[in-house]
Coordinates of C-alpha atoms in Angstrom, one line a residue:
X30 CA -50.8 -22.2 -91.8
X31 CA -51.2 -23.5 -88.3
X32 CA -55.0 -23.4 -88.2
X33 CA -57.0 -26.7 -87.8
X34 CA -59.0 -26.5 -91.0
X35 CA -60.9 -29.8 -90.3
X36 CA -62.0 -28.4 -86.9
X37 CA -63.0 -25.1 -88.6
X38 CA -65.1 -26.9 -91.2
X39 CA -66.8 -28.9 -88.5
X40 CA -67.6 -26.0 -86.3
X41 CA -68.7 -23.7 -89.2
X42 CA -70.4 -26.1 -91.6
X43 CA -71.3 -28.9 -89.4
X44 CA -72.4 -27.2 -86.1
X45 CA -73.4 -24.0 -87.9
X46 CA -71.4 -22.0 -85.5
X47 CA -70.1 -18.6 -86.5
X48 CA -66.4 -19.4 -86.6
X49 CA -63.3 -17.3 -87.1
X50 CA -59.5 -17.8 -87.1
X51 CA -57.1 -15.2 -85.9
X52 CA -53.7 -15.4 -87.3
X53 CA -51.3 -13.0 -85.5
X54 CA -48.9 -12.9 -88.5
X55 CA -49.3 -13.3 -92.3
X56 CA -46.3 -15.7 -92.6
X57 CA -44.0 -13.1 -94.0
X58 CA -40.8 -14.7 -92.6
X59 CA -41.4 -18.1 -94.2
X60 CA -40.3 -19.8 -97.4
X61 CA -41.9 -19.9 -100.8
X62 CA -41.9 -23.2 -102.7
X63 CA -43.9 -21.9 -105.8
X64 CA -42.4 -18.5 -106.5
X65 CA -39.9 -15.8 -105.7
X66 CA -42.0 -13.7 -103.4
X67 CA -40.5 -13.2 -99.9
X68 CA -40.9 -11.0 -96.9
X69 CA -43.8 -8.5 -97.5
X70 CA -44.6 -10.0 -100.8
X71 CA -44.8 -13.4 -99.3
X72 CA -47.1 -12.0 -96.7
X73 CA -49.5 -10.8 -99.4
X74 CA -49.4 -14.3 -101.0
X75 CA -50.0 -16.1 -97.7
X76 CA -52.8 -13.7 -96.8
X77 CA -54.6 -14.7 -100.1
X78 CA -53.9 -18.4 -99.3
X79 CA -55.5 -18.0 -95.9
X80 CA -58.6 -16.3 -97.4
X81 CA -58.9 -19.0 -99.9
X82 CA -58.8 -21.7 -97.2
X83 CA -61.6 -19.8 -95.2
X84 CA -63.8 -19.7 -98.5
X85 CA -63.7 -23.5 -98.3
X86 CA -64.0 -24.3 -94.6
X87 CA -66.5 -21.5 -93.9
X88 CA -64.7 -19.5 -91.2
X89 CA -63.8 -15.8 -91.0
X90 CA -60.2 -14.6 -91.2
X91 CA -58.6 -12.0 -89.0
X92 CA -55.1 -10.7 -88.5
X93 CA -53.0 -8.5 -86.2
X94 CA -50.1 -6.2 -86.9
X95 CA -47.5 -8.8 -85.8
X96 CA -44.8 -9.5 -88.3
X97 CA -43.5 -13.0 -88.9
X98 CA -39.6 -12.4 -88.5
X99 CA -38.8 -16.1 -88.9
X100 CA -38.1 -18.7 -86.3
X101 CA -38.2 -17.3 -82.8
X102 CA -36.6 -19.1 -79.8
X103 CA -38.9 -17.9 -77.2
X104 CA -42.3 -16.1 -76.5
X105 CA -40.5 -13.3 -74.8
X106 CA -38.4 -12.6 -78.0
X107 CA -41.6 -12.6 -80.1
X108 CA -43.6 -10.4 -77.8
X109 CA -40.5 -7.9 -77.6
X110 CA -40.1 -7.6 -81.2
X111 CA -43.8 -7.4 -82.0
X112 CA -44.5 -4.9 -79.2
X113 CA -46.6 -6.9 -76.8
X114 CA -49.0 -4.0 -75.8
X115 CA -49.8 -3.4 -79.4
X116 CA -50.5 -6.9 -80.4
X117 CA -52.5 -7.6 -77.1
X118 CA -54.7 -4.5 -78.2
X119 CA -55.2 -6.1 -81.6
X120 CA -56.3 -9.4 -80.1
X121 CA -58.7 -7.8 -77.6
X122 CA -60.1 -5.7 -80.5
X123 CA -60.9 -8.8 -82.5
X124 CA -62.6 -10.4 -79.5
X125 CA -64.7 -7.3 -78.9
X126 CA -65.6 -7.1 -82.6
X127 CA -66.3 -10.8 -83.2
X128 CA -67.7 -11.5 -79.7
X129 CA -67.0 -15.2 -79.5
X130 CA -68.7 -17.4 -76.9
X131 CA -65.6 -19.7 -76.9
X132 CA -61.9 -19.1 -77.7
X133 CA -59.8 -22.1 -78.8
X134 CA -55.9 -21.8 -79.0
X135 CA -53.9 -23.9 -81.4
X136 CA -50.8 -24.4 -79.2
X137 CA -50.0 -24.8 -75.5
X138 CA -48.7 -21.8 -73.5
X139 CA -45.2 -23.2 -72.9
X140 CA -42.1 -24.5 -74.7
X141 CA -44.0 -27.6 -76.1
X142 CA -45.4 -25.2 -78.7
X143 CA -41.9 -25.4 -80.3
X144 CA -41.8 -21.8 -81.7
X145 CA -41.8 -18.5 -79.9
X146 CA -44.5 -17.2 -82.2
X147 CA -46.8 -20.2 -81.2
X148 CA -46.3 -19.8 -77.5
X149 CA -46.8 -16.0 -77.6
X150 CA -50.1 -16.5 -79.5
X151 CA -51.5 -18.6 -76.7
X152 CA -50.2 -16.4 -73.9
X153 CA -51.7 -13.4 -75.8
X154 CA -55.0 -15.3 -76.1
X155 CA -55.2 -16.0 -72.4
X156 CA -54.4 -12.5 -71.5
X157 CA -56.9 -11.0 -74.1
X158 CA -59.6 -13.4 -72.8
X159 CA -59.3 -11.4 -69.4
X160 CA -58.7 -8.0 -71.0
X161 CA -61.6 -8.0 -73.4
X162 CA -64.0 -8.2 -70.5
X163 CA -62.4 -5.3 -68.6
X164 CA -64.1 -2.0 -69.4
X165 CA -61.2 -0.2 -68.1
X166 CA -58.9 -1.7 -70.6
X167 CA -58.6 0.5 -73.7
X168 CA -61.8 2.6 -73.1
X169 CA -61.9 3.9 -76.6
X170 CA -62.4 0.5 -77.9
X171 CA -65.1 -0.1 -75.2
X172 CA -66.8 3.0 -76.4
X173 CA -67.1 1.7 -79.9
X174 CA -67.5 -2.0 -79.4
X175 CA -68.3 -2.6 -75.8
X176 CA -66.3 -5.0 -73.4
X177 CA -66.9 -8.7 -74.1
X178 CA -66.8 -11.7 -71.7
X179 CA -66.1 -14.9 -73.4
X180 CA -67.4 -17.9 -71.6
X181 CA -64.3 -20.1 -71.8
X182 CA -61.1 -20.8 -73.5
X183 CA -59.8 -24.2 -74.6
X184 CA -56.6 -25.7 -76.1
X185 CA -57.1 -27.8 -79.2
X186 CA -54.6 -30.5 -78.0
X187 CA -53.3 -33.4 -80.0
X188 CA -51.1 -36.5 -79.9
X189 CA -48.4 -34.3 -81.2
X190 CA -47.8 -33.3 -77.6
X191 CA -49.2 -36.2 -75.8
X192 CA -48.9 -39.7 -77.3
X193 CA -51.3 -41.0 -74.7
X194 CA -53.9 -38.3 -75.1
X195 CA -56.8 -40.6 -75.8
X196 CA -56.3 -42.2 -72.4
X197 CA -55.4 -39.0 -70.7
X198 CA -58.5 -37.2 -72.1
X199 CA -60.9 -40.1 -71.3
X200 CA -60.1 -39.9 -67.5
X201 CA -59.9 -36.1 -67.3
X202 CA -63.2 -34.0 -67.1
X203 CA -61.2 -31.0 -68.3
X204 CA -61.2 -32.4 -71.8
X205 CA -63.9 -32.3 -74.4
X206 CA -63.5 -35.2 -77.0
X207 CA -65.3 -34.7 -80.2
X208 CA -65.6 -36.9 -83.4
X209 CA -65.5 -34.4 -86.3
X210 CA -65.0 -36.8 -89.3
X211 CA -68.7 -37.0 -90.1
X212 CA -70.2 -36.8 -93.6
X213 CA -72.3 -33.9 -94.7
X214 CA -74.9 -35.2 -97.2
X215 CA -75.9 -31.7 -98.2
X216 CA -72.3 -30.8 -99.2
X217 CA -71.4 -34.2 -100.3
X218 CA -68.2 -34.4 -98.4
X219 CA -67.0 -35.1 -94.9
X220 CA -65.5 -32.4 -92.7
X221 CA -62.2 -34.3 -93.1
X222 CA -62.4 -33.8 -96.9
X223 CA -63.4 -30.1 -96.5
X224 CA -60.6 -29.3 -94.1
X225 CA -58.0 -31.1 -96.3
X226 CA -59.1 -29.1 -99.3
X227 CA -58.9 -25.9 -97.3
X228 CA -55.4 -26.8 -96.0
X229 CA -54.2 -27.4 -99.4
X230 CA -54.7 -23.8 -100.2
X231 CA -51.4 -23.1 -98.4
X232 CA -49.5 -23.9 -101.7
X233 CA -46.4 -21.8 -101.1
X234 CA -45.7 -24.2 -98.3
X235 CA -46.4 -27.3 -100.2
X236 CA -49.3 -28.3 -98.0
X237 CA -51.3 -30.0 -100.8
X238 CA -52.5 -33.3 -99.3
X239 CA -54.6 -36.3 -100.3
X240 CA -58.2 -35.8 -99.5
X241 CA -59.0 -37.7 -96.2
X242 CA -62.1 -39.4 -95.1
X243 CA -63.2 -41.4 -92.0
X244 CA -63.1 -41.0 -88.4
X245 CA -61.2 -38.1 -86.7
X246 CA -61.2 -37.3 -83.0
X247 CA -60.3 -33.8 -81.8
X248 CA -59.5 -32.9 -78.2
X249 CA -60.2 -29.6 -76.5
X250 CA -58.7 -29.0 -73.1
X251 CA -60.3 -26.5 -70.8
X252 CA -58.0 -23.7 -69.7
X253 CA -60.1 -20.9 -68.2

């Protein structure tokens, strides 16, 4: 449920970029506002909600073996319970299969992420960025898919973490600032609208929202 559906819609449908979202877990440890499904059954439900969202915003959907065990206080706890080496190998596998030119993380790699799962996801992305290009890492994977060097990795920052982000980004060359609220005349909707419709597919979390139009600025901070 943490993907930026509006950005996914802009990349996929606006820029015509081959776009994918990798969710480490399937949301098994969360709550369900529309039914009785919990744990593994909830994971099945949320998997289908993610797939429904991707059918709207146009991106692909990937997962790893990581299990959502509820709120995690730290990245270390998450990585220990998941099995860091196993989940890292899953992330690297997706990179080698999908072969992205650019990777974008959804959260910062520190406590500002607010949830151990979130911080761990970014730490794994940063490590996988390097490992995927290393032919000595998991040579059986390399034999089948090849090593893959992604050109760069960014963080999709927001005013959630920095109230002065518009000023910060304006004066910092490490940021890419992009207006993504444009209207697509062929689709008859803006990327804001498409993204909102996609996010509303997360029904078991009550994420239905009023369709939004108008200007929307996204910030992408260069990491590597």
